[in-house]
Coordinates of C-alpha atoms in Angstrom, one line a residue:
Chain W
M144 CA -2.8 -63.2 51.6
M145 CA -0.4 -61.6 48.7
R146 CA 2.1 -64.2 49.3
T147 CA -0.1 -67.3 48.0
I148 CA -1.2 -65.3 44.8
R149 CA 3.1 -64.8 44.2
Y150 CA 3.6 -67.9 44.2
L151 CA 0.7 -68.7 42.0
L152 CA 1.7 -66.1 39.6
Q153 CA 5.5 -67.0 39.8
K154 CA 4.2 -70.4 38.8
E155 CA 2.0 -69.7 35.8
F156 CA 4.9 -67.5 34.0
K157 CA 7.1 -70.1 34.5
Q158 CA 4.8 -72.5 32.9
I159 CA 3.9 -70.1 30.3
F160 CA 7.2 -69.0 29.2
R161 CA 8.6 -72.3 28.7
D162 CA 5.7 -73.7 26.3
K163 CA 7.3 -72.4 23.5
S164 CA 4.4 -73.6 20.9
I165 CA 2.5 -71.5 23.4
L166 CA 4.2 -68.4 23.0
R167 CA 4.9 -68.4 19.5
I168 CA 1.3 -68.5 18.8
I169 CA 1.0 -65.5 20.7
L170 CA 2.8 -63.7 18.7
I171 CA 2.3 -65.4 15.6
I172 CA -1.8 -64.7 15.7
P173 CA -1.8 -60.9 16.1
I174 CA 0.8 -60.8 12.8
V175 CA -1.1 -62.7 11.0
Q176 CA -4.7 -61.6 11.7
L177 CA -3.6 -58.4 11.3
L178 CA -1.9 -58.8 7.7
L179 CA -4.3 -61.2 6.3
L180 CA -7.4 -59.8 7.4
P181 CA -8.0 -56.3 6.6
L182 CA -6.5 -56.7 3.0
A183 CA -9.0 -59.8 2.2
A184 CA -12.1 -58.4 4.0
N185 CA -13.2 -55.5 1.6
Y186 CA -17.2 -54.7 1.5
E187 CA -16.1 -53.0 -2.3
V188 CA -17.0 -55.8 -4.9
K189 CA -15.1 -55.0 -7.7
N190 CA -14.6 -57.7 -10.5
I191 CA -18.2 -58.5 -11.5
N192 CA -18.1 -60.5 -14.8
L193 CA -20.3 -59.1 -17.2
S194 CA -22.0 -60.2 -20.2
V195 CA -23.5 -58.1 -23.2
V196 CA -25.9 -58.6 -25.4
D197 CA -25.7 -55.6 -27.7
N198 CA -28.5 -55.2 -30.6
D199 CA -27.7 -52.3 -31.6
H200 CA -24.7 -51.8 -32.6
S201 CA -24.5 -48.4 -32.5
V202 CA -22.2 -45.1 -31.7
Y203 CA -24.3 -44.7 -28.1
S204 CA -24.3 -48.5 -27.3
N205 CA -20.8 -49.0 -27.8
L206 CA -20.3 -45.8 -25.6
L207 CA -22.1 -47.1 -22.8
I208 CA -20.4 -49.8 -22.7
S209 CA -17.0 -48.8 -22.9
K210 CA -18.7 -46.3 -20.1
I211 CA -19.3 -49.5 -18.3
T212 CA -15.8 -51.1 -18.9
A213 CA -14.1 -47.9 -17.6
S214 CA -15.8 -47.5 -14.3
G215 CA -13.3 -50.3 -13.0
Y216 CA -16.0 -52.2 -11.3
F217 CA -16.7 -54.7 -14.3
K218 CA -15.0 -57.1 -16.1
L219 CA -16.8 -57.5 -19.8
Q220 CA -16.4 -61.6 -19.8
S221 CA -18.2 -62.3 -23.2
Y222 CA -19.7 -60.0 -25.9
D223 CA -22.8 -62.3 -26.9
A224 CA -25.0 -62.2 -29.9
S225 CA -28.1 -63.2 -28.1
F226 CA -29.5 -63.2 -24.8
K227 CA -29.6 -67.1 -24.6
K228 CA -26.0 -67.3 -25.1
A229 CA -25.4 -65.2 -22.4
M230 CA -27.6 -66.9 -20.1
G231 CA -25.4 -69.9 -20.9
N232 CA -22.3 -68.2 -19.2
I233 CA -24.1 -67.1 -16.4
E234 CA -25.5 -70.7 -16.1
S235 CA -21.6 -71.9 -16.0
D236 CA -20.6 -69.3 -13.6
R237 CA -18.7 -67.7 -15.8
S238 CA -20.9 -64.5 -15.6
D239 CA -22.5 -62.7 -12.6
L240 CA -24.6 -59.8 -15.0
I241 CA -26.3 -59.8 -18.4
L242 CA -26.8 -56.1 -19.9
E243 CA -29.1 -56.4 -22.8
I244 CA -29.0 -53.6 -25.4
P245 CA -32.2 -53.9 -27.3
Q246 CA -32.7 -53.1 -30.9
N247 CA -33.0 -49.1 -32.0
F248 CA -31.4 -48.2 -28.3
E249 CA -29.8 -45.0 -30.5
N250 CA -33.0 -43.8 -32.1
N251 CA -35.3 -44.4 -29.6
L252 CA -33.1 -42.7 -27.1
I253 CA -32.9 -39.8 -29.0
R254 CA -36.5 -39.6 -30.8
D255 CA -38.5 -40.9 -27.8
N256 CA -36.5 -39.6 -25.2
E257 CA -36.7 -43.0 -23.1
E258 CA -35.2 -46.8 -23.9
Q259 CA -35.1 -49.6 -21.4
L260 CA -32.2 -51.9 -20.7
F261 CA -32.3 -55.1 -19.4
V262 CA -30.2 -56.3 -16.7
A263 CA -30.3 -60.0 -15.6
V264 CA -28.7 -60.6 -12.1
N265 CA -27.2 -63.8 -11.2
A266 CA -28.5 -64.1 -8.1
I267 CA -26.3 -67.2 -6.5
N268 CA -23.2 -64.4 -5.3
G269 CA -26.5 -62.3 -4.6
V270 CA -24.0 -59.8 -2.7
K271 CA -21.7 -59.4 -5.8
A272 CA -24.8 -59.3 -8.2
N273 CA -27.1 -57.0 -6.7
L274 CA -24.2 -54.4 -5.9
G275 CA -23.1 -54.6 -9.2
G276 CA -26.4 -54.3 -10.4
A277 CA -26.9 -50.8 -8.6
Y278 CA -23.4 -49.8 -10.2
L279 CA -24.9 -50.5 -13.6
N280 CA -27.7 -48.3 -12.8
T281 CA -25.5 -45.8 -11.3
I282 CA -23.5 -45.7 -14.4
V283 CA -26.6 -45.7 -16.8
R284 CA -28.2 -42.8 -15.0
N285 CA -25.0 -40.9 -15.3
F286 CA -24.8 -41.7 -19.0
N287 CA -28.2 -40.9 -19.8
G288 CA -27.6 -37.4 -17.8
D289 CA -24.7 -37.2 -20.0
I290 CA -27.0 -37.4 -23.2
R291 CA -29.5 -35.0 -22.3
L292 CA -26.8 -32.2 -21.5
Q293 CA -25.6 -32.8 -25.2
L294 CA -28.9 -33.2 -26.8
I295 CA -31.1 -30.6 -24.6
T296 CA -30.2 -27.3 -25.9
P297 CA -29.6 -25.2 -23.3
Q298 CA -32.8 -22.7 -23.4
K299 CA -35.0 -25.6 -23.1
I300 CA -35.3 -25.9 -19.1
N301 CA -34.8 -29.8 -17.8
P302 CA -38.5 -30.9 -17.8
M303 CA -37.3 -33.0 -14.3
P304 CA -35.5 -31.1 -11.9
V305 CA -33.1 -33.5 -10.8
I306 CA -31.7 -34.3 -7.0
E307 CA -28.0 -35.5 -7.5
I308 CA -26.8 -37.2 -3.8
T309 CA -23.1 -36.6 -2.9
N310 CA -21.5 -38.6 -0.4
A311 CA -19.1 -37.7 2.3
N312 CA -17.7 -39.8 4.1
W313 CA -16.9 -38.6 7.8
Y314 CA -13.9 -40.4 10.2
N315 CA -13.0 -42.5 7.0
P316 CA -13.2 -39.9 3.9
F317 CA -11.4 -42.1 1.7
M318 CA -13.3 -45.2 2.5
N319 CA -10.2 -47.2 3.6
Y320 CA -11.3 -50.7 4.5
H321 CA -8.4 -51.0 6.7
L322 CA -8.9 -47.7 8.3
F323 CA -12.5 -49.7 9.3
M324 CA -11.4 -53.5 9.5
V325 CA -8.3 -53.0 11.6
P326 CA -9.9 -51.4 15.2
G327 CA -12.4 -54.4 14.7
I328 CA -9.5 -57.2 14.1
L329 CA -7.7 -55.6 17.4
A330 CA -11.0 -56.5 19.3
F331 CA -11.4 -60.0 17.5
L332 CA -7.8 -60.8 18.9
V333 CA -8.2 -59.4 22.4
T334 CA -11.4 -61.9 22.6
M335 CA -9.4 -64.4 21.3
I336 CA -6.9 -64.2 23.2
G337 CA -8.6 -63.9 26.2
G338 CA -11.1 -66.3 25.9
F339 CA -9.5 -69.5 24.8
L340 CA -5.8 -69.3 26.5
C341 CA -7.2 -68.9 29.6
A342 CA -10.0 -71.6 29.8
L343 CA -7.8 -73.9 28.2
N344 CA -5.0 -73.5 30.8
I345 CA -7.5 -74.4 33.8
V346 CA -9.1 -77.6 32.1
K347 CA -5.6 -78.3 31.3
E348 CA -4.7 -79.0 34.9
K349 CA -8.1 -80.6 35.4
E350 CA -7.2 -83.2 33.0
I351 CA -3.8 -83.6 34.3
G352 CA -4.8 -83.7 37.6
T353 CA -2.6 -81.2 39.2
I354 CA -5.8 -79.2 40.2
E355 CA -6.7 -82.0 42.5
Q356 CA -3.1 -81.3 44.5
I357 CA -4.7 -77.6 44.8
N358 CA -7.9 -78.6 45.9
V359 CA -6.6 -80.4 48.5
T360 CA -4.6 -77.4 49.6
P361 CA -5.7 -74.2 51.7
I362 CA -5.8 -72.3 48.7
K363 CA -8.6 -70.0 49.0
K364 CA -10.9 -70.1 45.1
Y365 CA -10.1 -66.2 44.3
H366 CA -6.4 -66.9 45.2
F367 CA -6.7 -69.2 42.3
I368 CA -8.6 -68.2 39.9
L369 CA -6.9 -64.3 40.7
G370 CA -3.5 -66.4 40.0
K371 CA -4.7 -67.3 36.4
L372 CA -6.6 -64.3 35.6
I373 CA -3.5 -62.1 36.2
P374 CA -1.5 -63.6 33.1
F375 CA -3.3 -63.9 31.2
W376 CA -4.5 -60.3 31.6
L377 CA -1.1 -59.4 30.8
I378 CA -0.9 -61.1 28.0
G379 CA -3.5 -59.8 26.3
L380 CA -2.5 -55.9 27.3
V381 CA 1.0 -57.1 25.4
V382 CA -0.9 -59.1 22.4
F383 CA -2.7 -55.6 21.4
S384 CA 0.0 -53.2 21.8
I385 CA 1.6 -55.5 19.6
G386 CA -1.4 -55.5 17.2
M387 CA -1.2 -51.6 17.7
L388 CA 2.0 -51.3 16.9
I389 CA 1.6 -53.8 13.7
S390 CA -1.9 -51.7 12.8
Y391 CA 0.4 -48.3 13.0
L392 CA 3.5 -49.8 10.9
V393 CA 1.3 -51.4 8.5
Y394 CA -1.7 -49.7 8.3
G395 CA -0.7 -46.2 9.9
I396 CA -3.2 -46.2 12.1
V397 CA -3.1 -43.7 14.9
P398 CA -6.1 -43.7 16.9
L399 CA -7.5 -40.1 17.2
G400 CA -8.7 -40.5 20.6
S401 CA -6.9 -40.9 23.6
I402 CA -4.7 -44.2 23.9
A403 CA -4.5 -44.6 27.6
M404 CA -8.3 -44.4 27.2
L405 CA -8.1 -47.2 24.7
Y406 CA -5.9 -49.0 27.3
G407 CA -8.3 -48.6 30.2
F408 CA -11.2 -49.8 27.7
V409 CA -9.7 -53.0 26.9
A410 CA -7.9 -53.8 30.2
V411 CA -11.5 -53.9 31.2
Y412 CA -12.6 -55.8 28.7
L413 CA -10.3 -58.3 28.8
L414 CA -11.3 -58.7 32.7
A415 CA -15.1 -59.5 31.4
I416 CA -13.5 -62.0 28.5
L417 CA -11.4 -63.5 30.9
G418 CA -14.1 -63.9 33.2
F419 CA -16.2 -65.5 30.8
G420 CA -13.3 -68.5 29.9
L421 CA -13.0 -68.9 33.8
L422 CA -17.1 -69.4 33.8
V423 CA -16.3 -72.0 30.5
S424 CA -13.7 -73.9 32.6
T425 CA -15.8 -74.5 35.6
F426 CA -18.3 -76.0 33.3
C427 CA -15.7 -78.1 31.3
Q428 CA -13.3 -81.3 32.3
T429 CA -11.7 -81.6 29.2
Q430 CA -9.7 -79.3 26.9
Q431 CA -12.2 -80.7 23.8
Q432 CA -15.1 -79.9 25.8
A433 CA -13.8 -76.4 26.9
M434 CA -12.6 -75.4 23.5
F435 CA -16.2 -76.3 21.4
I436 CA -17.8 -74.4 24.4
A437 CA -15.6 -71.8 23.8
F438 CA -15.6 -71.8 20.6
F439 CA -19.5 -71.7 19.9
F440 CA -19.8 -68.8 22.0
V441 CA -16.9 -66.7 20.6
M442 CA -18.1 -67.3 17.3
I443 CA -21.9 -65.7 17.8
F444 CA -19.6 -63.2 19.9
I445 CA -17.7 -62.2 16.6
L446 CA -20.2 -63.1 14.1
M447 CA -23.2 -61.1 15.7
G448 CA -20.6 -58.5 17.2
G449 CA -20.9 -56.0 14.0
L450 CA -17.1 -56.7 13.0
F451 CA -18.2 -57.7 9.3
T452 CA -21.9 -56.8 8.9
S453 CA -23.7 -53.7 10.9
I454 CA -25.5 -54.2 14.2
D455 CA -28.0 -51.4 13.0
S456 CA -29.1 -53.6 10.3
M457 CA -29.6 -57.1 12.1
P458 CA -33.2 -57.9 12.9
P459 CA -34.8 -56.7 16.6
F460 CA -34.1 -60.0 18.2
A461 CA -30.6 -59.9 17.1
K462 CA -30.0 -56.0 18.0
I463 CA -31.5 -57.8 21.7
I464 CA -28.2 -60.3 21.4
A465 CA -26.0 -57.8 20.2
G466 CA -26.9 -56.0 23.5
L467 CA -25.7 -59.2 25.7
N468 CA -22.3 -59.7 23.4
P469 CA -19.4 -58.0 25.0
V470 CA -17.7 -57.8 21.9
S471 CA -20.0 -56.2 19.9
Y472 CA -19.5 -52.7 23.1
M473 CA -15.3 -53.8 22.4
I474 CA -15.7 -53.6 18.6
D475 CA -17.7 -50.3 19.0
V476 CA -15.1 -48.4 21.5
M477 CA -12.4 -49.6 19.4
R478 CA -13.9 -48.1 15.8
M479 CA -15.2 -44.9 18.4
I480 CA -11.7 -44.2 20.2
V481 CA -9.4 -44.9 16.7
L482 CA -11.3 -43.7 13.9
K483 CA -13.9 -40.8 15.4
G484 CA -11.1 -40.1 18.0
S485 CA -14.4 -40.4 20.8
G486 CA -13.9 -39.3 24.5
F487 CA -15.4 -40.2 27.6
D488 CA -18.4 -39.2 27.8
D489 CA -19.1 -41.3 24.4
I490 CA -17.7 -44.4 25.7
K491 CA -18.8 -44.0 29.4
F492 CA -22.4 -46.5 29.0
H493 CA -20.1 -48.9 27.2
L494 CA -17.6 -48.8 29.7
L495 CA -20.5 -49.4 32.4
K496 CA -21.5 -52.0 30.4
I497 CA -18.2 -54.1 30.2
I498 CA -17.5 -53.3 33.9
G499 CA -21.0 -55.1 34.5
F500 CA -20.1 -58.4 32.4
A501 CA -16.4 -58.4 33.9
V502 CA -18.3 -58.4 37.5
V503 CA -20.8 -61.0 37.0
L504 CA -19.0 -63.6 34.6
N505 CA -15.8 -63.2 37.4
S506 CA -18.4 -63.6 40.6
W507 CA -20.2 -66.5 38.1
A508 CA -16.8 -68.2 37.9
I509 CA -15.8 -68.1 41.6
L510 CA -19.3 -69.3 42.9
N511 CA -19.4 -72.4 39.9
Y512 CA -15.9 -73.5 40.7
R513 CA -15.7 -76.0 43.5
K514 CA -12.8 -77.2 45.7
T515 CA -14.9 -80.3 46.7
T516 CA -17.8 -81.4 44.7
Chain I
M94 CA -6.2 -93.3 75.9
P95 CA -4.4 -92.9 72.1
D96 CA -5.3 -89.3 69.9
I97 CA -7.5 -90.0 67.2
V98 CA -6.6 -88.2 64.3
I99 CA -9.6 -89.5 61.7
H100 CA -12.9 -90.6 63.2
T101 CA -16.2 -91.9 61.1
N102 CA -19.5 -92.8 61.7
K103 CA -21.3 -94.7 58.6
L104 CA -20.1 -92.0 56.4
T105 CA -21.9 -92.8 52.7
K106 CA -21.1 -91.8 49.5
R107 CA -24.0 -92.1 46.8
F108 CA -23.6 -90.9 42.8
G109 CA -27.3 -91.6 42.3
N110 CA -28.3 -95.1 42.8
F111 CA -24.7 -96.6 43.6
I112 CA -23.6 -96.3 46.5
A113 CA -19.3 -95.8 46.4
A114 CA -19.2 -95.9 49.9
D115 CA -21.4 -97.7 52.1
E116 CA -21.5 -96.7 56.1
I117 CA -18.0 -96.7 56.8
T118 CA -17.0 -96.5 60.5
F119 CA -13.4 -96.5 61.8
E120 CA -10.8 -94.7 63.8
V121 CA -7.1 -93.9 62.8
E122 CA -4.7 -93.1 65.7
K123 CA -1.9 -90.6 65.8
G124 CA 1.6 -92.1 64.7
E125 CA -0.1 -95.2 63.2
I126 CA 0.3 -96.4 59.3
F127 CA -3.4 -97.0 58.4
G128 CA -3.9 -99.7 55.3
F129 CA -6.9 -98.7 53.3
L130 CA -7.1 -102.0 51.2
G131 CA -9.9 -103.1 48.8
A132 CA -9.9 -104.3 45.2
N133 CA -10.5 -101.8 42.2
G134 CA -14.0 -99.6 42.1
A135 CA -14.5 -101.1 46.2
G136 CA -14.7 -97.4 46.9
K137 CA -11.1 -96.6 48.8
T138 CA -10.4 -93.6 46.6
T139 CA -14.2 -92.1 47.2
A140 CA -13.7 -92.6 50.8
M141 CA -10.4 -90.9 50.9
R142 CA -11.6 -88.5 48.6
M143 CA -14.2 -87.2 51.5
L144 CA -12.0 -87.5 54.1
C145 CA -9.7 -84.9 52.7
G146 CA -12.5 -82.4 51.5
L147 CA -12.4 -83.0 47.8
S148 CA -15.9 -84.7 47.7
A149 CA -18.9 -84.0 50.0
P150 CA -20.4 -87.1 52.0
S151 CA -23.9 -88.2 51.0
S152 CA -24.6 -88.9 55.0
G153 CA -23.0 -90.1 57.9
E154 CA -20.1 -88.2 60.1
A155 CA -16.2 -87.7 60.2
T156 CA -13.9 -85.8 61.6
V157 CA -9.9 -85.2 60.3
A158 CA -7.6 -83.7 62.6
G159 CA -10.5 -82.9 64.9
F160 CA -12.3 -81.1 62.1
D161 CA -15.6 -81.4 60.5
V162 CA -15.8 -83.1 56.9
Y163 CA -18.8 -81.3 55.9
K164 CA -18.0 -78.1 57.7
Q165 CA -14.6 -77.4 58.3
T166 CA -12.9 -78.4 54.6
E167 CA -10.6 -75.9 54.9
Q168 CA -9.3 -76.5 57.9
I169 CA -8.8 -80.1 57.0
K170 CA -7.1 -79.1 54.6
M171 CA -4.7 -76.7 56.5
N172 CA -3.8 -80.3 58.1
I173 CA -3.2 -83.0 56.0
G174 CA -1.5 -83.9 52.8
Y175 CA -2.8 -85.4 49.4
M176 CA -1.2 -87.8 47.4
S177 CA -3.5 -88.6 44.2
Q178 CA -3.5 -91.6 42.2
K179 CA -2.7 -89.6 39.4
F180 CA 1.2 -88.3 39.4
S181 CA -0.1 -84.6 39.8
L182 CA 3.4 -82.4 40.6
Y183 CA 3.5 -79.7 37.8
E184 CA 5.4 -81.9 34.8
D185 CA 6.7 -78.6 33.5
L186 CA 8.6 -77.0 36.6
T187 CA 11.9 -78.1 37.7
V188 CA 12.0 -80.0 41.2
L189 CA 13.2 -77.2 43.1
E190 CA 10.4 -75.1 41.8
N191 CA 8.0 -78.0 42.5
I192 CA 9.0 -77.6 46.2
Y193 CA 9.0 -74.1 46.7
F194 CA 5.4 -73.2 44.8
F195 CA 3.5 -75.9 47.0
G196 CA 5.7 -75.1 50.1
G197 CA 4.7 -71.8 49.3
I198 CA 0.9 -72.2 49.0
Y199 CA 1.2 -73.6 52.7
G200 CA 2.7 -70.7 53.9
L201 CA 6.0 -71.4 54.8
N202 CA 8.3 -68.7 54.5
K203 CA 11.5 -68.1 52.3
K204 CA 14.0 -69.1 54.8
D205 CA 11.7 -72.2 56.0
L206 CA 11.4 -73.3 52.3
K207 CA 15.1 -73.0 51.9
S208 CA 16.4 -75.4 54.7
K209 CA 13.5 -77.5 54.3
S210 CA 14.1 -77.9 50.5
E211 CA 18.2 -78.9 51.1
V212 CA 16.7 -81.5 53.6
L213 CA 14.4 -82.8 51.3
L214 CA 16.8 -83.2 48.2
N215 CA 19.5 -84.5 50.5
Q216 CA 17.1 -87.5 52.0
L217 CA 15.8 -87.9 48.2
G218 CA 19.5 -87.8 46.8
M219 CA 18.3 -85.4 43.9
H220 CA 21.1 -82.7 44.5
H221 CA 21.9 -83.1 40.7
E222 CA 18.0 -83.5 39.6
A223 CA 17.6 -79.5 41.6
K224 CA 17.0 -77.6 38.3
K225 CA 15.6 -80.9 36.3
L226 CA 12.1 -80.6 35.0
V227 CA 9.7 -83.2 36.6
K228 CA 9.1 -85.1 33.5
T229 CA 12.8 -86.1 32.7
L230 CA 12.6 -87.9 36.0
P231 CA 11.9 -91.4 36.2
L232 CA 8.3 -92.7 38.0
G233 CA 9.9 -93.9 40.9
W234 CA 11.8 -90.8 41.3
K235 CA 8.4 -88.4 40.7
Q236 CA 6.3 -90.3 43.3
K237 CA 9.1 -90.2 46.4
L238 CA 9.1 -86.4 45.0
A239 CA 5.6 -86.4 45.1
F240 CA 5.4 -87.9 48.7
S241 CA 8.2 -85.5 50.3
V242 CA 6.6 -82.4 48.7
A243 CA 3.3 -83.5 50.5
I244 CA 4.9 -83.9 53.9
L245 CA 6.7 -80.4 53.6
H246 CA 4.4 -78.6 55.8
Q247 CA 4.7 -81.2 58.3
P248 CA 0.4 -82.1 58.1
K249 CA -1.1 -84.0 61.0
I250 CA -2.0 -86.9 58.5
V251 CA -0.9 -87.7 54.8
F252 CA -3.5 -89.4 52.7
L253 CA -1.5 -91.5 49.9
D254 CA -3.8 -93.0 46.7
E255 CA -1.9 -95.9 45.4
P256 CA 1.6 -94.2 46.0
T257 CA 3.9 -97.1 44.3
G258 CA 1.7 -98.2 41.3
G259 CA 3.8 -98.8 39.1
V260 CA 7.0 -98.6 40.8
D261 CA 10.0 -100.9 40.9
P262 CA 10.4 -103.2 44.1
V263 CA 13.8 -101.1 45.0
T264 CA 12.0 -98.1 45.0
R265 CA 9.0 -99.0 46.5
R266 CA 11.2 -100.6 49.4
Q267 CA 12.9 -96.9 49.5
F268 CA 9.4 -95.4 49.2
W269 CA 8.2 -97.1 52.8
D270 CA 11.5 -95.8 54.2
L271 CA 10.6 -92.6 54.0
I272 CA 6.7 -93.5 55.2
Y273 CA 8.6 -95.3 58.0
E274 CA 10.6 -91.6 58.4
A275 CA 7.3 -89.8 58.5
A276 CA 5.3 -91.5 60.7
E277 CA 8.1 -91.7 63.2
S278 CA 8.0 -87.8 63.3
G279 CA 4.7 -87.9 64.3
I280 CA 2.6 -87.9 60.9
T281 CA -0.1 -90.3 60.4
I282 CA 0.2 -92.1 57.9
F283 CA -3.2 -93.2 55.2
V284 CA -2.3 -95.5 52.4
T285 CA -4.1 -97.6 49.9
T286 CA -2.8 -100.1 47.8
H287 CA -2.5 -103.5 45.6
Y288 CA 1.0 -104.5 46.9
M289 CA 0.2 -107.3 50.3
D290 CA 3.7 -107.4 51.1
E291 CA 2.9 -103.4 51.4
A292 CA -0.2 -104.3 53.7
E293 CA 2.3 -106.1 56.2
Y294 CA 4.3 -102.9 56.5
C295 CA 1.1 -100.9 57.9
N296 CA 0.4 -101.0 61.8
R297 CA -3.0 -101.6 60.8
I298 CA -5.2 -102.4 57.5
S299 CA -8.8 -102.2 56.9
I300 CA -10.4 -104.3 53.8
M301 CA -12.9 -102.3 51.6
V302 CA -15.2 -105.1 49.3
D303 CA -18.4 -103.2 47.7
G304 CA -18.0 -100.2 49.0
K305 CA -17.9 -101.7 53.0
I306 CA -15.7 -102.5 55.5
K307 CA -15.4 -106.4 56.1
A308 CA -12.0 -106.2 58.2
L309 CA -10.2 -104.2 60.3
D310 CA -6.9 -105.1 62.4
T311 CA -3.4 -105.5 62.2
P312 CA -2.1 -108.0 59.9
A313 CA -1.4 -110.4 62.1
N314 CA -4.4 -111.0 63.6
L315 CA -6.1 -110.7 60.7
K316 CA -4.0 -113.5 59.2
K317 CA -4.7 -115.5 62.5
K318 CA -8.6 -115.0 62.1
Y319 CA -8.8 -116.2 58.5
G320 CA -5.9 -119.0 59.1
A321 CA -4.0 -117.3 56.3
T322 CA -0.2 -117.3 56.2
N323 CA -0.1 -114.2 54.1
M324 CA -2.4 -110.9 53.6
D325 CA -2.6 -112.5 50.2
E326 CA -4.6 -115.4 51.4
V327 CA -6.6 -112.8 53.3
F328 CA -7.7 -110.6 50.5
F329 CA -8.6 -113.6 48.3
E330 CA -11.0 -115.0 51.1
L331 CA -12.4 -111.7 51.7
A332 CA -12.7 -109.8 48.3
R333 CA -13.9 -113.1 46.6
G334 CA -17.3 -112.4 47.3
A335 CA -17.1 -109.0 45.3
K336 CA -19.7 -108.3 43.4
R337 CA -18.7 -104.7 42.1
A338 CA -16.8 -106.1 38.6
E339 CA -13.9 -102.8 38.0

């Protein structure tokens, strides 16, 4: 009966548009998330605090230090007379790394053709310090290479062939992190709106008792569910469009692939995530319960969905969980279509799986929704 | 032989070890105002929810408007109206929007909705409030509105669960005028209440104690039987022995 659904939809839209605070949140969430997160979330580590202990005080040691500070990744925090002093800086968390240049650094380098540098890493902030160590390594290697070129006369053949690796970053040539983050955040956005709003809305009706009035009418279960699904599905698409607009205006991101296909996928994905919200609502009696349960799952979905950390580098069990996580497909497809310009053939398995999620979650929700207890 | 619209036989609802409604058996005739009395926790709401198809019985049998409470809950729902203890219209919709919504989902067409809402607003004297949000109305008005909405689709039976709780005496009187009007139009009224003056308005009443029906008769017969001058005394006599505290 289309008429019943029409009455349900009218009622739902009137209520949604009357709730000014929800309406405002619907508008503010995409704006804040898209302006804030991509700028803050950055995989590149900068401003690594470095303490240097230079026991050589030679031309070469100075050259090395200036090379390091000129790289832009390091901030020379202190220039210490002894390792012990430098260690003090690490202990008080002022430094992340110590570079110790031994005595006779210059002499050994030229005469013996070898020298060791000592790097101590503060592993409390492991990512920062390890990446810093790696950067330092690269800089020292380059420095070494430069010196060799100067020292070794052209006639002599380099004793060891050097293989130099150069990178090309496909699909995101300048390693622009906004480009990487924004599609993921759009996925996150749609998940939040879809997963929470619908669940909370239904549970609110349970709390205030109006659902009982609905349950005592001859309304069909799927009518009721559709009456809740459709409004939030449309809201999800509107929020997604706002997000797309912001990413174009602020970051200049235009999807390389088909926009129609992108919307098609998001439309199906929203059905799946709304189904999740509906299912949560059938298990909960209060908005507090619904909020916590939805939050529990969405949190895991997002953190294990490849937004911040790559699924490929997760252990096997986590990969299995990611396979059961609708959000991971969404983030994947967003990046594929937006950054790579992937076509239908590339995403068809993703789409099939999301259709599977949508069917299972929604059927489960309808089965689990009881008009009679 | 009058028409029987509600018939129960040893209808029981258990929640674990707790027997909320214990083998209740009674019949309600068409057009009757049937009062369903009992202390808090006696099992009135549970019994009512079973009859409305909101709660599945544990055992026993019952028919409402000729339909079985186990298998034909959806048909029952076509034929009844229900007003729960909690106020259950949408507070963030206007008076008129609530009328149209509930009328609409019972399948009334546009023309019927228009004429019925007109009649209803006249009856309640709420023409000026038609476009106001329900949450801005005083409680008594809300309850009258909820009742009118519950019988908008002309059900065979309407179930009212403490409809006048917290309502002032004048509005209660008006509420009962509405109930009489509905009964005259052939709607059977099944009502729970804690007000003994309201019990006197009923054609017949049953009194539930600890999940069982202890008495069922007209108010006059009950008073005679228990040698009481008013319903208050009858109720005290029966409910005093109740073991279940609230």
